[in-house]
PDB file of C-alpha atoms and ligand atoms in Angstrom:
ATOM      1  CA  MET A 279     105.815 115.285  95.997  1.00 71.00           C
ATOM      2  CA  THR A 280     102.167 115.862  96.839  1.00 85.00           C
ATOM      3  CA  PRO A 281     100.933 114.759 100.253  1.00 92.00           C
ATOM      4  CA  LEU A 282      97.945 112.450 100.401  1.00 95.00           C
ATOM      5  CA  ILE A 283      94.832 113.995 101.844  1.00 96.00           C
ATOM      6  CA  CYS A 284      92.813 111.655 104.041  1.00 97.00           C
ATOM      7  CA  THR A 285      89.741 112.766 105.948  1.00 97.00           C
ATOM      8  CA  ASN A 286      89.050 112.006 109.603  1.00 97.00           C
ATOM      9  CA  ALA A 287      86.105 109.865 108.527  1.00 98.00           C
ATOM     10  CA  LEU A 288      88.335 107.655 106.375  1.00 98.00           C
ATOM     11  CA  ILE A 289      90.912 107.408 109.181  1.00 98.00           C
ATOM     12  CA  ASP A 290      88.091 106.253 111.473  1.00 98.00           C
ATOM     13  CA  GLU A 291      87.043 103.684 108.889  1.00 98.00           C
ATOM     14  CA  THR A 292      90.636 102.466 108.638  1.00 98.00           C
ATOM     15  CA  LEU A 293      90.958 102.158 112.406  1.00 98.00           C
ATOM     16  CA  ALA A 294      87.622 100.353 112.699  1.00 98.00           C
ATOM     17  CA  ILE A 295      88.949  97.629 110.372  1.00 98.00           C
ATOM     18  CA  LEU A 296      92.131  97.288 112.446  1.00 98.00           C
ATOM     19  CA  LYS A 297      90.263  97.267 115.754  1.00 98.00           C
ATOM     20  CA  VAL A 298      87.876  94.499 114.657  1.00 98.00           C
ATOM     21  CA  ALA A 299      90.849  92.390 113.570  1.00 97.00           C
ATOM     22  CA  GLY A 300      92.620  93.203 116.841  1.00 97.00           C
ATOM     23  CA  SER A 301      89.637  92.096 118.879  1.00 96.00           C
ATOM     24  CA  ARG A 302      90.121  88.673 117.234  1.00 95.00           C
ATOM     25  CA  GLY A 303      93.803  88.784 118.241  1.00 95.00           C
ATOM     26  CA  SER A 304      94.875  89.334 114.652  1.00 96.00           C
ATOM     27  CA  GLU A 305      96.726  91.906 112.622  1.00 96.00           C
ATOM     28  CA  GLY A 306      94.469  94.022 110.445  1.00 96.00           C
ATOM     29  CA  ILE A 307      95.096  95.448 106.997  1.00 97.00           C
ATOM     30  CA  ALA A 308      93.382  98.316 105.208  1.00 98.00           C
ATOM     31  CA  LEU A 309      94.212  99.895 101.869  1.00 98.00           C
ATOM     32  CA  TRP A 310      93.846 103.532 100.895  1.00 98.00           C
ATOM     33  CA  LEU A 311      92.561 104.126  97.380  1.00 98.00           C
ATOM     34  CA  ALA A 312      92.930 107.593  95.940  1.00 97.00           C
ATOM     35  CA  ARG A 313      92.288 109.841  92.976  1.00 96.00           C
ATOM     36  CA  ARG A 314      94.211 112.867  91.804  1.00 92.00           C
ATOM     37  CA  SER A 315      91.998 115.948  91.833  1.00 86.00           C
ATOM     38  CA  ASP A 316      91.935 118.745  89.277  1.00 84.00           C
ATOM     39  CA  ASP A 317      94.079 120.882  91.557  1.00 84.00           C
ATOM     40  CA  ASP A 318      96.675 118.082  91.539  1.00 84.00           C
ATOM     41  CA  THR A 319      96.080 116.988  95.116  1.00 89.00           C
ATOM     42  CA  VAL A 320      95.815 113.285  95.821  1.00 95.00           C
ATOM     43  CA  GLN A 321      92.701 112.539  97.782  1.00 97.00           C
ATOM     44  CA  VAL A 322      92.017 109.232  99.510  1.00 98.00           C
ATOM     45  CA  VAL A 323      88.471 108.332  98.454  1.00 98.00           C
ATOM     46  CA  GLU A 324      88.014 104.798  99.747  1.00 98.00           C
ATOM     47  CA  VAL A 325      89.295 102.457 102.447  1.00 98.00           C
ATOM     48  CA  LEU A 326      89.285  98.831 101.408  1.00 98.00           C
ATOM     49  CA  GLU A 327      89.879  95.748 103.513  1.00 98.00           C
ATOM     50  CA  PRO A 328      91.321  93.284 101.011  1.00 97.00           C
ATOM     51  CA  LEU A 329      90.622  89.585 100.988  1.00 96.00           C
ATOM     52  CA  HIS A 330      93.453  88.317 103.168  1.00 95.00           C
ATOM     53  CA  ARG A 331      94.679  85.877 105.762  1.00 93.00           C
ATOM     54  CA  ALA A 332      96.087  87.142 109.028  1.00 90.00           C
ATOM     55  CA  ALA A 333      97.171  86.031 112.476  1.00 90.00           C
ATOM     56  CA  VAL A 334      98.726  87.688 115.489  1.00 88.00           C
ATOM     57  CA  ASP A 335     101.971  88.504 113.686  1.00 86.00           C
ATOM     58  CA  PHE A 336     101.338  88.583 109.949  1.00 86.00           C
ATOM     59  CA  PHE A 337      98.940  89.234 107.127  1.00 89.00           C
ATOM     60  CA  HIS A 338      99.030  87.883 103.621  1.00 91.00           C
ATOM     61  CA  ILE A 339      96.963  88.617 100.553  1.00 93.00           C
ATOM     62  CA  PRO A 340      96.450  85.541  98.394  1.00 93.00           C
ATOM     63  CA  PRO A 341      96.447  85.780  94.570  1.00 94.00           C
ATOM     64  CA  GLU A 342      92.629  85.901  94.435  1.00 96.00           C
ATOM     65  CA  GLY A 343      92.728  88.873  96.832  1.00 95.00           C
ATOM     66  CA  MET A 344      95.224  90.648  94.570  1.00 95.00           C
ATOM     67  CA  SER A 345      93.176  90.071  91.436  1.00 96.00           C
ATOM     68  CA  ALA A 346      89.977  91.253  93.167  1.00 97.00           C
ATOM     69  CA  LEU A 347      91.880  94.369  94.232  1.00 97.00           C
ATOM     70  CA  MET A 348      93.157  95.078  90.699  1.00 96.00           C
ATOM     71  CA  LYS A 349      89.655  94.631  89.302  1.00 98.00           C
ATOM     72  CA  HIS A 350      88.254  97.026  91.911  1.00 98.00           C
ATOM     73  CA  LEU A 351      90.950  99.642  91.146  1.00 97.00           C
ATOM     74  CA  ARG A 352      90.086  99.508  87.446  1.00 98.00           C
ATOM     75  CA  LYS A 353      86.357  99.704  88.095  1.00 98.00           C
ATOM     76  CA  THR A 354      86.602 102.667  90.490  1.00 97.00           C
ATOM     77  CA  ARG A 355      89.465 104.372  88.616  1.00 97.00           C
ATOM     78  CA  THR A 356      91.431 104.663  91.815  1.00 97.00           C
ATOM     79  CA  LYS A 357      95.038 103.970  92.711  1.00 96.00           C
ATOM     80  CA  LEU A 358      96.392 102.115  95.695  1.00 97.00           C
ATOM     81  CA  VAL A 359      98.459 104.788  97.450  1.00 96.00           C
ATOM     82  CA  ALA A 360      98.965 103.417 100.946  1.00 97.00           C
ATOM     83  CA  GLN A 361      98.516 100.385 103.139  1.00 97.00           C
ATOM     84  CA  VAL A 362      97.811 100.518 106.846  1.00 98.00           C
ATOM     85  CA  HIS A 363      98.309  97.501 109.087  1.00 97.00           C
ATOM     86  CA  SER A 364      98.398  96.855 112.785  1.00 97.00           C
ATOM     87  CA  HIS A 365     100.857  95.066 115.035  1.00 96.00           C
ATOM     88  CA  PRO A 366     100.177  93.408 118.406  1.00 95.00           C
ATOM     89  CA  ALA A 367     102.818  95.619 120.065  1.00 95.00           C
ATOM     90  CA  ASN A 368     105.401  97.989 118.590  1.00 95.00           C
ATOM     91  CA  ALA A 369     105.015  99.535 115.162  1.00 94.00           C
ATOM     92  CA  PHE A 370     107.873  98.771 112.754  1.00 94.00           C
ATOM     93  CA  HIS A 371     108.322  97.305 109.290  1.00 94.00           C
ATOM     94  CA  SER A 372     109.247  93.653 109.579  1.00 92.00           C
ATOM     95  CA  GLN A 373     111.151  91.828 106.866  1.00 91.00           C
ATOM     96  CA  ALA A 374     107.886  90.131 105.938  1.00 89.00           C
ATOM     97  CA  ASP A 375     106.227  93.546 105.703  1.00 92.00           C
ATOM     98  CA  ASP A 376     108.958  94.644 103.287  1.00 91.00           C
ATOM     99  CA  GLU A 377     108.601  91.518 101.189  1.00 87.00           C
ATOM    100  CA  TRP A 378     104.820  91.188 101.195  1.00 86.00           C
ATOM    101  CA  ALA A 379     103.877  94.834 100.818  1.00 87.00           C
ATOM    102  CA  ILE A 380     100.973  95.269  98.440  1.00 90.00           C
ATOM    103  CA  ALA A 381     101.796  98.842  97.484  1.00 88.00           C
ATOM    104  CA  ARG A 382     104.870  98.542  95.293  1.00 87.00           C
ATOM    105  CA  HIS A 383     105.430 101.835  93.445  1.00 91.00           C
ATOM    106  CA  GLU A 384     107.931 104.539  94.370  1.00 93.00           C
ATOM    107  CA  GLY A 385     106.391 106.859  96.942  1.00 94.00           C
ATOM    108  CA  ALA A 386     103.902 104.252  98.187  1.00 96.00           C
ATOM    109  CA  LEU A 387     103.220 104.669 101.896  1.00 97.00           C
ATOM    110  CA  SER A 388     102.922 102.012 104.565  1.00 97.00           C
ATOM    111  CA  PHE A 389     101.553 102.899 107.990  1.00 98.00           C
ATOM    112  CA  VAL A 390     101.951 100.534 110.923  1.00 98.00           C
ATOM    113  CA  ILE A 391      99.725 101.076 113.949  1.00 98.00           C
ATOM    114  CA  PRO A 392     100.843  99.645 117.315  1.00 98.00           C
ATOM    115  CA  TYR A 393      98.798  97.623 119.834  1.00 97.00           C
ATOM    116  CA  PHE A 394      96.171  96.565 117.295  1.00 97.00           C
ATOM    117  CA  ALA A 395      95.035 100.227 117.150  1.00 98.00           C
ATOM    118  CA  ARG A 396      93.265  99.727 120.493  1.00 97.00           C
ATOM    119  CA  SER A 397      94.006 103.251 121.726  1.00 95.00           C
ATOM    120  CA  THR A 398      94.309 105.017 118.374  1.00 97.00           C
ATOM    121  CA  ASN A 399      91.726 107.437 117.013  1.00 97.00           C
ATOM    122  CA  SER A 400      91.732 109.884 114.125  1.00 95.00           C
ATOM    123  CA  SER A 401      93.321 112.623 116.206  1.00 95.00           C
ATOM    124  CA  THR A 402      96.167 110.406 117.481  1.00 97.00           C
ATOM    125  CA  PHE A 403      96.679 108.461 114.240  1.00 98.00           C
ATOM    126  CA  LEU A 404      99.717 110.467 113.137  1.00 97.00           C
ATOM    127  CA  ASP A 405     101.202 110.472 116.656  1.00 96.00           C
ATOM    128  CA  GLN A 406     101.035 106.703 117.009  1.00 97.00           C
ATOM    129  CA  ALA A 407     101.643 105.444 113.484  1.00 98.00           C
ATOM    130  CA  ALA A 408     105.041 104.509 112.154  1.00 98.00           C
ATOM    131  CA  LEU A 409     105.349 105.490 108.505  1.00 98.00           C
ATOM    132  CA  PHE A 410     107.450 103.933 105.763  1.00 97.00           C
ATOM    133  CA  ARG A 411     107.846 105.040 102.167  1.00 97.00           C
ATOM    134  CA  LEU A 412     109.040 102.980  99.222  1.00 96.00           C
ATOM    135  CA  SER A 413     112.126 104.583  97.685  1.00 96.00           C
ATOM    136  CA  ALA A 414     113.160 104.678  94.035  1.00 95.00           C
ATOM    137  CA  GLN A 415     115.570 101.859  94.974  1.00 95.00           C
ATOM    138  CA  ASP A 416     112.572  99.746  96.069  1.00 93.00           C
ATOM    139  CA  GLN A 417     113.440  99.990  99.756  1.00 95.00           C
ATOM    140  CA  TRP A 418     111.026 100.801 102.553  1.00 96.00           C
ATOM    141  CA  LEU A 419     112.527 103.725 104.441  1.00 97.00           C
ATOM    142  CA  GLU A 420     111.119 105.043 107.690  1.00 97.00           C
ATOM    143  CA  VAL A 421     109.768 108.587 107.530  1.00 98.00           C
ATOM    144  CA  GLN A 422     110.622 110.727 110.542  1.00 97.00           C
ATOM    145  CA  ARG A 423     107.547 112.056 112.311  1.00 96.00           C
ATOM    146  CA  ALA A 424     108.622 115.653 111.661  1.00 96.00           C
ATOM    147  CA  GLN A 425     108.355 114.874 107.918  1.00 97.00           C
ATOM    148  CA  PHE A 426     104.958 113.134 108.014  1.00 97.00           C
ATOM    149  CA  SER A 427     103.171 116.262 106.777  1.00 95.00           C
ATOM    150  CA  GLN A 428     105.125 116.085 103.518  1.00 95.00           C
ATOM    151  CA  HIS A 429     103.410 112.770 102.825  1.00 96.00           C
ATOM    152  CA  VAL A 430     100.003 112.841 104.462  1.00 96.00           C
ATOM    153  CA  VAL A 431      97.591 115.512 105.593  1.00 95.00           C
ATOM    154  CA  ILE A 432      94.457 114.947 107.662  1.00 95.00           C
ATOM    155  CA  PRO A 433      92.498 118.180 107.184  1.00 92.00           C
TER     156      PRO A 433
HETATM  157 ZN1   ZN B 279     103.834  94.177 110.054  1.00 50.68          ZN
END
């Protein structure tokens, strides 16, 4: 598998979305859109906050948010490779997170950032995030921190 490459600037953009949501007392959600480069690396090129509803303990993307997302992916020729959302306290994948995940293909990544990303920045992102990966059996499995670099690289 090829790890995603995501720049510090795009991590900052991701965290800004989560922090704004957190300041309203709400979970935040950001999507990573990527393109495969000529050298076969997968580069995150855009962070998108989808049309969604959220509260302190959930987020949900309504059908119109999903269709706007699909339209945007076609227009920009990008793929949804990861979702990043925040939790009010500990980072884990809830049953709702499993069921409502937007990224649905094998190898899709789901990052969960604790404490509404209040104390997270681009240099602590990988230390504080919990990471889950969708298996071939359509199950979200937690990735051990020691294996993060197989899936994501922040150059
Ligand atoms: Zn969650």
